[in-house]
PDB file of C-alpha atoms in Angstrom:
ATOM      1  CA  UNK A 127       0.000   0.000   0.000  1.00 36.00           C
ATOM      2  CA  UNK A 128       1.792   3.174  -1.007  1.00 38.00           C
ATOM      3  CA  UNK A 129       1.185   6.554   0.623  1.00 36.00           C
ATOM      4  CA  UNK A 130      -1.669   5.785   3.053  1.00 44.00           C
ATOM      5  CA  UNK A 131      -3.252   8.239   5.141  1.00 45.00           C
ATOM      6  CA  UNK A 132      -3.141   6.980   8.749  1.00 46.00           C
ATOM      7  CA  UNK A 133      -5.101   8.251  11.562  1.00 49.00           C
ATOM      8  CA  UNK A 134      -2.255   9.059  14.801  1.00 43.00           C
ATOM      9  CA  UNK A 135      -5.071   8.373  17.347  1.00 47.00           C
ATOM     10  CA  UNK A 136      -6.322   5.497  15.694  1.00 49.00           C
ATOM     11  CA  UNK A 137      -3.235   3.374  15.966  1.00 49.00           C
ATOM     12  CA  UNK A 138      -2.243   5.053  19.318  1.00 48.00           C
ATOM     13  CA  UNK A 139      -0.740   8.289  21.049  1.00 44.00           C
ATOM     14  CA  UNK A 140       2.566   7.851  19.891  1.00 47.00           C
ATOM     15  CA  UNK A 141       4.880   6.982  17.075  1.00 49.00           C
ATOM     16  CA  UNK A 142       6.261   4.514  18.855  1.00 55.00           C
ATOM     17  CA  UNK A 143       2.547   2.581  20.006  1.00 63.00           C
ATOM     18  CA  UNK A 144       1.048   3.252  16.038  1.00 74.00           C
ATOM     19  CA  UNK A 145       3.728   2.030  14.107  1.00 76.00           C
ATOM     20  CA  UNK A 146       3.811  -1.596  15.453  1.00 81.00           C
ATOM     21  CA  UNK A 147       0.267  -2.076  15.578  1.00 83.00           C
ATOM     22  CA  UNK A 148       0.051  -0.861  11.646  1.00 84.00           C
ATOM     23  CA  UNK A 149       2.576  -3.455  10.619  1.00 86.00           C
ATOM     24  CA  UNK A 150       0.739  -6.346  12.323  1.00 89.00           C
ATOM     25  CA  UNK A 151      -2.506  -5.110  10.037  1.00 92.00           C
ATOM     26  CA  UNK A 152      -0.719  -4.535   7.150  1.00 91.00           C
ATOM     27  CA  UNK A 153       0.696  -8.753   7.453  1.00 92.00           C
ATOM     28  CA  UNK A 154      -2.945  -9.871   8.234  1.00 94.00           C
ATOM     29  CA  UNK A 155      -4.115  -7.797   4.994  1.00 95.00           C
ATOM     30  CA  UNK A 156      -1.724  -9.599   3.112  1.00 94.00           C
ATOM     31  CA  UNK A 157      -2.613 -13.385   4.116  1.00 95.00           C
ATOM     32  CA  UNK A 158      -6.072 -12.224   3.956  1.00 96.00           C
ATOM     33  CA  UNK A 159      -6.525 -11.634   0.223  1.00 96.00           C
ATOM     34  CA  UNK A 160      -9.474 -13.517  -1.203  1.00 96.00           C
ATOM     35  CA  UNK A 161      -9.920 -15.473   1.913  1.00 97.00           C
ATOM     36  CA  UNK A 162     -13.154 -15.975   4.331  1.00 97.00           C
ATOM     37  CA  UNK A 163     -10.868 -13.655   7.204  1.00 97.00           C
ATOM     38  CA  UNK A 164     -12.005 -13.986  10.984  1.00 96.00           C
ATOM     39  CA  UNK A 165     -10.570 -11.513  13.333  1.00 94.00           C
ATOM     40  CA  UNK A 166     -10.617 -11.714  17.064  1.00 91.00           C
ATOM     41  CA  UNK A 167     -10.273  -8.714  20.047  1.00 84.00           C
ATOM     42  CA  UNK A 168     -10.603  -5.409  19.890  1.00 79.00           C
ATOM     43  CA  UNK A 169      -8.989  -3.203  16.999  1.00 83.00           C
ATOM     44  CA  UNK A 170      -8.748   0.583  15.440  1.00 85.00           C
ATOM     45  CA  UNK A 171     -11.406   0.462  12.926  1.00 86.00           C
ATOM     46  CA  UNK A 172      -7.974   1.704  10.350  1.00 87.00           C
ATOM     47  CA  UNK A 173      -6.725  -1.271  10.664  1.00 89.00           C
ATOM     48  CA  UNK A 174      -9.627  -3.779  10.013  1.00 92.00           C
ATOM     49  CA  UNK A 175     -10.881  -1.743   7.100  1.00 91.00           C
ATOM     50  CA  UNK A 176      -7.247  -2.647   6.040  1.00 92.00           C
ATOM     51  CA  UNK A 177      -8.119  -6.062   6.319  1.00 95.00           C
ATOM     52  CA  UNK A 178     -10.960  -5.702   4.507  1.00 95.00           C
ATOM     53  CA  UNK A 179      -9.997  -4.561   1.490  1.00 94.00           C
ATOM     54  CA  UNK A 180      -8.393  -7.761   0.458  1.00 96.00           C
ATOM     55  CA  UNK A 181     -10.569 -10.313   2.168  1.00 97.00           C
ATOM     56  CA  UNK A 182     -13.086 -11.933   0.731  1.00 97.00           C
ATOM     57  CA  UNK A 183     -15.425 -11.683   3.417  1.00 97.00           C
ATOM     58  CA  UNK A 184     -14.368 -10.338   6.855  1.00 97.00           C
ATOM     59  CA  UNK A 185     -15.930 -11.297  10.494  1.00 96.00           C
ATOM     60  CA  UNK A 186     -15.034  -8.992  13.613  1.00 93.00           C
ATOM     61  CA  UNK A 187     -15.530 -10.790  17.396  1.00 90.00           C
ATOM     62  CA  UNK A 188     -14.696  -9.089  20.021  1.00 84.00           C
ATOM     63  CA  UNK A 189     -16.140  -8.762  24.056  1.00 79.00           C
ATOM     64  CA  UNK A 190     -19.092  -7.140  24.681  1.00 81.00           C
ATOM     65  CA  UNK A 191     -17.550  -4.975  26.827  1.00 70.00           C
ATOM     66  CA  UNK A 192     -15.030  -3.741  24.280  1.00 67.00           C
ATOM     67  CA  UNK A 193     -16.368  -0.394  22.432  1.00 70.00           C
ATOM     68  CA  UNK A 194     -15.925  -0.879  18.344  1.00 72.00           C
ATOM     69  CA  UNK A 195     -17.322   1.248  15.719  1.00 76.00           C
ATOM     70  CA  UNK A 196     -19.702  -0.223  12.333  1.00 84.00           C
ATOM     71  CA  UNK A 197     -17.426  -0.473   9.266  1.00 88.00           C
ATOM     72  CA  UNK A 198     -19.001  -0.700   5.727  1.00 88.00           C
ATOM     73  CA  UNK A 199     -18.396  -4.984   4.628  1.00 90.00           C
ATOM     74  CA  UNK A 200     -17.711  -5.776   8.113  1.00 94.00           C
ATOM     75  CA  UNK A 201     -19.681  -8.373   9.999  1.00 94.00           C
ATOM     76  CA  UNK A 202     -19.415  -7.486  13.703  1.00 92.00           C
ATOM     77  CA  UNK A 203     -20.073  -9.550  17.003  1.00 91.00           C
ATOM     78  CA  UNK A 204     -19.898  -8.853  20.138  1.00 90.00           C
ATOM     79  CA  UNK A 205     -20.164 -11.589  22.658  1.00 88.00           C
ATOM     80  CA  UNK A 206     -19.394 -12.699  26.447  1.00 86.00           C
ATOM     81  CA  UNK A 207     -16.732 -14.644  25.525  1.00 85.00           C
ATOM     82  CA  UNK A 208     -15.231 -14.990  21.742  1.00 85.00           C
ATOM     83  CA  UNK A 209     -14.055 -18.796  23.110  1.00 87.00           C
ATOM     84  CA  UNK A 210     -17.677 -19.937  23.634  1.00 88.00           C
ATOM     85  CA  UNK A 211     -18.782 -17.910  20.143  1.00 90.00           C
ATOM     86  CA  UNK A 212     -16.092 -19.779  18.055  1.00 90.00           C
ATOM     87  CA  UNK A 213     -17.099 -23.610  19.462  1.00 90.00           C
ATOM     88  CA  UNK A 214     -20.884 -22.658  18.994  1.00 91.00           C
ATOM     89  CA  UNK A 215     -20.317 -21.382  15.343  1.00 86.00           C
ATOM     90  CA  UNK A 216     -20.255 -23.761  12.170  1.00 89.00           C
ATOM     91  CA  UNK A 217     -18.410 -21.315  10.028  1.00 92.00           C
ATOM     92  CA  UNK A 218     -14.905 -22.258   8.580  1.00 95.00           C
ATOM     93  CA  UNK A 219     -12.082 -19.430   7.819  1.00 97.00           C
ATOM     94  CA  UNK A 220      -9.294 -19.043   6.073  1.00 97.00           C
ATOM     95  CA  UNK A 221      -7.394 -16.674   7.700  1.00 96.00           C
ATOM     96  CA  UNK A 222      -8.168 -16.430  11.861  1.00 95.00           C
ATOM     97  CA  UNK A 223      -6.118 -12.843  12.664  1.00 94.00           C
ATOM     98  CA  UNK A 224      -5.818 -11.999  16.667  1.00 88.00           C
ATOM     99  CA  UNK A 225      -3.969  -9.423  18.307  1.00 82.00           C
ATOM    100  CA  UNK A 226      -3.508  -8.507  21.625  1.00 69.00           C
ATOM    101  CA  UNK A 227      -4.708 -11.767  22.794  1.00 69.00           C
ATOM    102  CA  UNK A 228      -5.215 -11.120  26.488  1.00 64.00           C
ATOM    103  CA  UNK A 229      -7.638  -8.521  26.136  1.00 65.00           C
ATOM    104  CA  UNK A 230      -9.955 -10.664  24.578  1.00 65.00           C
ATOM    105  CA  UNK A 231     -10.422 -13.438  27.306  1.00 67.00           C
ATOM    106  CA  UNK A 232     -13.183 -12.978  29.746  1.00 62.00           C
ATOM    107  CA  UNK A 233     -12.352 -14.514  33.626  1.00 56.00           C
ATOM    108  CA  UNK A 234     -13.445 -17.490  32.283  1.00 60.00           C
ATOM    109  CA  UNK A 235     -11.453 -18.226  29.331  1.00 70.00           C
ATOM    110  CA  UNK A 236      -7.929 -19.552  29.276  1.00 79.00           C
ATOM    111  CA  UNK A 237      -5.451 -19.033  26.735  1.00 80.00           C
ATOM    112  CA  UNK A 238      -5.319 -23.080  25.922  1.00 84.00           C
ATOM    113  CA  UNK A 239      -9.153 -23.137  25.223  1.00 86.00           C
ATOM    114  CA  UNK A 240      -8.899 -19.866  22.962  1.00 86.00           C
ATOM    115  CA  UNK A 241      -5.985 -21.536  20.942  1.00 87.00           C
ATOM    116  CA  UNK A 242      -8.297 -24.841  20.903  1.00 89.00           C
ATOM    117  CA  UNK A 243     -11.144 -22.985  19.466  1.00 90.00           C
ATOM    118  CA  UNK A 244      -9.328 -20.910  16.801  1.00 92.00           C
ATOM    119  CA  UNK A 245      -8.020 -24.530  15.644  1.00 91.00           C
ATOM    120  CA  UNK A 246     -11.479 -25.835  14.700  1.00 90.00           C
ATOM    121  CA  UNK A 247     -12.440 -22.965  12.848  1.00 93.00           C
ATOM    122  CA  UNK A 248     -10.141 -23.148  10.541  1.00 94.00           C
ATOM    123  CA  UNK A 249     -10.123 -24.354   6.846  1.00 93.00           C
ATOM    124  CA  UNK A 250      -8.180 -27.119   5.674  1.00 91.00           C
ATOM    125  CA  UNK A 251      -4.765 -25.124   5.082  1.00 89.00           C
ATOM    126  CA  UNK A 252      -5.597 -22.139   7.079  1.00 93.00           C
ATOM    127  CA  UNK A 253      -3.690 -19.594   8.544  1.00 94.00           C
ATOM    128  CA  UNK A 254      -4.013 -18.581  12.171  1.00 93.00           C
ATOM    129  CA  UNK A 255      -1.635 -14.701  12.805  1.00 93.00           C
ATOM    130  CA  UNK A 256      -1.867 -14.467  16.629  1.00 88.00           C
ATOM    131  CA  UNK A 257      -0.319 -11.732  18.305  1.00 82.00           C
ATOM    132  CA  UNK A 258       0.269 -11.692  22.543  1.00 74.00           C
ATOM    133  CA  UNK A 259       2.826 -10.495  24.882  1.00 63.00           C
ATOM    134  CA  UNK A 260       4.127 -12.089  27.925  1.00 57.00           C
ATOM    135  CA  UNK A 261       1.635  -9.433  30.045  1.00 60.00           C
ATOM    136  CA  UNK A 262      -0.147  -9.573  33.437  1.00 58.00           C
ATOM    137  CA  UNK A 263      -3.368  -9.788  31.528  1.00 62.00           C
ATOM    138  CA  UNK A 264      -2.044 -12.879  29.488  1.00 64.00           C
ATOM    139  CA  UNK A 265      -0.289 -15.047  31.720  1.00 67.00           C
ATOM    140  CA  UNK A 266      -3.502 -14.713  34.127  1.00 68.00           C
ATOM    141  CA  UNK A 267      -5.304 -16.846  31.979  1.00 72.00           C
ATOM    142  CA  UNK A 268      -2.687 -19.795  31.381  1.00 74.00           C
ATOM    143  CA  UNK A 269      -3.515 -23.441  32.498  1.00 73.00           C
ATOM    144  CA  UNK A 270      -2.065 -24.531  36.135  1.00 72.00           C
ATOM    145  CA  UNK A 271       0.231 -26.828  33.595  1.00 75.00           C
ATOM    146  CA  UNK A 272       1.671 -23.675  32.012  1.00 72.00           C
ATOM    147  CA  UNK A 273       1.817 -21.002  34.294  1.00 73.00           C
ATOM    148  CA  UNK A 274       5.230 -21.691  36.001  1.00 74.00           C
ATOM    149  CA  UNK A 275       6.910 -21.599  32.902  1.00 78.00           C
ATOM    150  CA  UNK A 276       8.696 -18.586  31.040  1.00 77.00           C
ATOM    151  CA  UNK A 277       5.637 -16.553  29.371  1.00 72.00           C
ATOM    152  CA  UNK A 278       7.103 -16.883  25.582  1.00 74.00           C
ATOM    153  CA  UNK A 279       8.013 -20.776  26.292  1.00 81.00           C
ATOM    154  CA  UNK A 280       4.520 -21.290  27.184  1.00 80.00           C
ATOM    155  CA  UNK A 281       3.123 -19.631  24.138  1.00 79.00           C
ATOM    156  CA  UNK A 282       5.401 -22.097  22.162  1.00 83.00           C
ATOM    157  CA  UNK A 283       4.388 -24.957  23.758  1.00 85.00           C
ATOM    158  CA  UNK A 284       0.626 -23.922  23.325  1.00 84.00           C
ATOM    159  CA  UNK A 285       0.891 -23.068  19.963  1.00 86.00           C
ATOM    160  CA  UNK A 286       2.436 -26.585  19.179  1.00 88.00           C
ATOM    161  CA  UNK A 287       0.102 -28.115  20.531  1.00 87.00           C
ATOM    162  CA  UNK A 288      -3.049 -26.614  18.783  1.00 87.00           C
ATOM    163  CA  UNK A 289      -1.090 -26.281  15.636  1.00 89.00           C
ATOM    164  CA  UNK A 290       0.991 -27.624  12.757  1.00 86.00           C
ATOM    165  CA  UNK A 291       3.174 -25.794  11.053  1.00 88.00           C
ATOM    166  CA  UNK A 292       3.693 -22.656  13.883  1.00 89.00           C
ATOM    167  CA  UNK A 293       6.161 -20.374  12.843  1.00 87.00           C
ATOM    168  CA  UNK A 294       7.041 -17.540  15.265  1.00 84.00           C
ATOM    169  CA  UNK A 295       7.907 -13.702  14.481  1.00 82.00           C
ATOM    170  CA  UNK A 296       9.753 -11.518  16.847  1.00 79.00           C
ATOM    171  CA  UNK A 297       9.208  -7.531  15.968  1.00 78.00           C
ATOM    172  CA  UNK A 298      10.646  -4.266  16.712  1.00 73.00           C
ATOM    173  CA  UNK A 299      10.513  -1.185  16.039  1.00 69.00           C
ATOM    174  CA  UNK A 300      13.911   0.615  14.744  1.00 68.00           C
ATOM    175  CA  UNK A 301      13.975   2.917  11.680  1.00 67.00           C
ATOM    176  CA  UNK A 302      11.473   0.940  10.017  1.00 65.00           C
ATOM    177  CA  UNK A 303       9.400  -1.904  11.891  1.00 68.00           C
ATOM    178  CA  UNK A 304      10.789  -5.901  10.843  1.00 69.00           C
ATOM    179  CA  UNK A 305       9.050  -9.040  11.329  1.00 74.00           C
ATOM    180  CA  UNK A 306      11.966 -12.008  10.547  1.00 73.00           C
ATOM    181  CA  UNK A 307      11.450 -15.785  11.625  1.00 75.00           C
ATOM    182  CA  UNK A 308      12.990 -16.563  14.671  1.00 73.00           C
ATOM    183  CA  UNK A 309      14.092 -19.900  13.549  1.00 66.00           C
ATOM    184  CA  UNK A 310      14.296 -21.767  10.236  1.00 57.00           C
ATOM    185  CA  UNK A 311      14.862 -18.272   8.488  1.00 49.00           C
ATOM    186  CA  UNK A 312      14.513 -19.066   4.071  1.00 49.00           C
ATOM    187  CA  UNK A 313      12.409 -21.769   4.755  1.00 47.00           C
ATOM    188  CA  UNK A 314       8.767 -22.156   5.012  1.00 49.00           C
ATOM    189  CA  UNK A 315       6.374 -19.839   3.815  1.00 49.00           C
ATOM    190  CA  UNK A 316       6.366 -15.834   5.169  1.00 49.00           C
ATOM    191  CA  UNK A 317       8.544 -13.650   3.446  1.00 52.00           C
ATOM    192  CA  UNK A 318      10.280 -10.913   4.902  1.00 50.00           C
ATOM    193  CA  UNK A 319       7.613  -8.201   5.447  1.00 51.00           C
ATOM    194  CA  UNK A 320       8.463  -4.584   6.617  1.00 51.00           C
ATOM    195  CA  UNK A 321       7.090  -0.699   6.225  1.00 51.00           C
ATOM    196  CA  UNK A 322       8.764   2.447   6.376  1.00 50.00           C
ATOM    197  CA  UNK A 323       7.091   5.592   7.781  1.00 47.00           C
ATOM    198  CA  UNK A 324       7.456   9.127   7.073  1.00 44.00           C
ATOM    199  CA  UNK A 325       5.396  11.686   9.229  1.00 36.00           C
ATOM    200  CA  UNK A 326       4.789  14.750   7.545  1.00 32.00           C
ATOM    201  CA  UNK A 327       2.759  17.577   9.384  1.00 34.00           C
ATOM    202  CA  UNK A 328       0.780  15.247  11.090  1.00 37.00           C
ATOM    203  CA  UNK A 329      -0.452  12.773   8.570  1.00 37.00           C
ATOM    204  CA  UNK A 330       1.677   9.583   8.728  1.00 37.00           C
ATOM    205  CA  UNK A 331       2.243   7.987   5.142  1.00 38.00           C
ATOM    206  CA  UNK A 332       2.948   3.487   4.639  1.00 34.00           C
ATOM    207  CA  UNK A 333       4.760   2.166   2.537  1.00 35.00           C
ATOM    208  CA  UNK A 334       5.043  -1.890   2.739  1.00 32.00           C
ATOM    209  CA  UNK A 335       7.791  -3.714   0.815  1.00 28.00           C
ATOM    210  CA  UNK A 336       7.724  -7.488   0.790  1.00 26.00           C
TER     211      UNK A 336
END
């Protein structure tokens, strides 16, 4: 996407929180492209229209208690707990897209049963992007059998369990924002994705290169 007007508040109060959180979108828009797209958790309404304009159809859970705004092409739900919605639906995706995972589980969920649920949802061949860090907010909601461990082993572990073929991505945020394999780099199937921002009087203009 080349020269893309980007709402500051939307993404977050700084340069530092936006840029990150624009990157993650502009990955999910990517894998998303003529694909029955899911996305989980609360999001700036930028960023799912991103997703949007590639996907084939797009569906937007999130809590009921999470605020969201109606965006033209967009089915929205809100529900008590997007764990419970996804084993009670019959729908199949292609692309299941989550970030910020522990703001989307209720005191009842776990991260295990989340992970679980995304899994049977999926298409044949599909793609699950999930997107957590090692918070207070996310470790509250691992299984007694994970908790003691180190927050980024246990997301391994869980992934590996619900999933074939998990490939992780580290990012940060430099002069431009990166996300490289952490292992196994040149093989598989993500290529090297990153954007470079300019911000000029206020406006902040994308550019991707893959």
């Amino acid at each position: 996407m080349e020269n893309a007007p980007l709402n500051r508040s939307a993404f977050g109060p700084t340069r530092r929180d936006a840029y990150p959180i624009m990157h993650r979108f502009l990955l999910a828009r990517d894998l998303a492209a003529q694909q029955d797209v899911l996305l989980i958790g609360n999001a700036p309404p930028e960023g799912v229209a991103l997703v949007a304009e590639t996907s084939k159809s797009l569906t937007w859970v999130l809590p009921d208690s999470q605020e969201m705004q109606q965006i033209p092409g967009v089915r929205i739900i809100q529900t008590r707990s997007c764990t419970e919605w996804l084993l009670s639906e019959n729908d199949e995706f292609g692309l299941v897209a989550g970030f910020g995972i522990g703001q989307v589980l209720t005191i009842d969920d776990n991260v295990e049963a989340l992970f679980d649920a995304v899994r049977h949802r999926l298409r044949d061949r599909g793609q699950a992007l999930l997107s957590f860090s090692g918070t207070p907010s996310f470790s509250a909601h691992l299984s007694s059998d994970n908790k003691g461990m180190r927050p980024d082993l246990a997301v391994r572990h869980i992934l590996e369990k619900a999933f074939t073929n998990v490939r992780l991505l580290g990012q940060g945020t430099y002069s431009v924002s990166l996300m490289l394999p952490l292992e196994g780099r040149g093989s598989g199937g993500l290529s090297t994705f990153a954007v470079s921002n300019e911000q000029v009087d206020g406006t902040r203009d994308f550019n991707e290169y893959i």
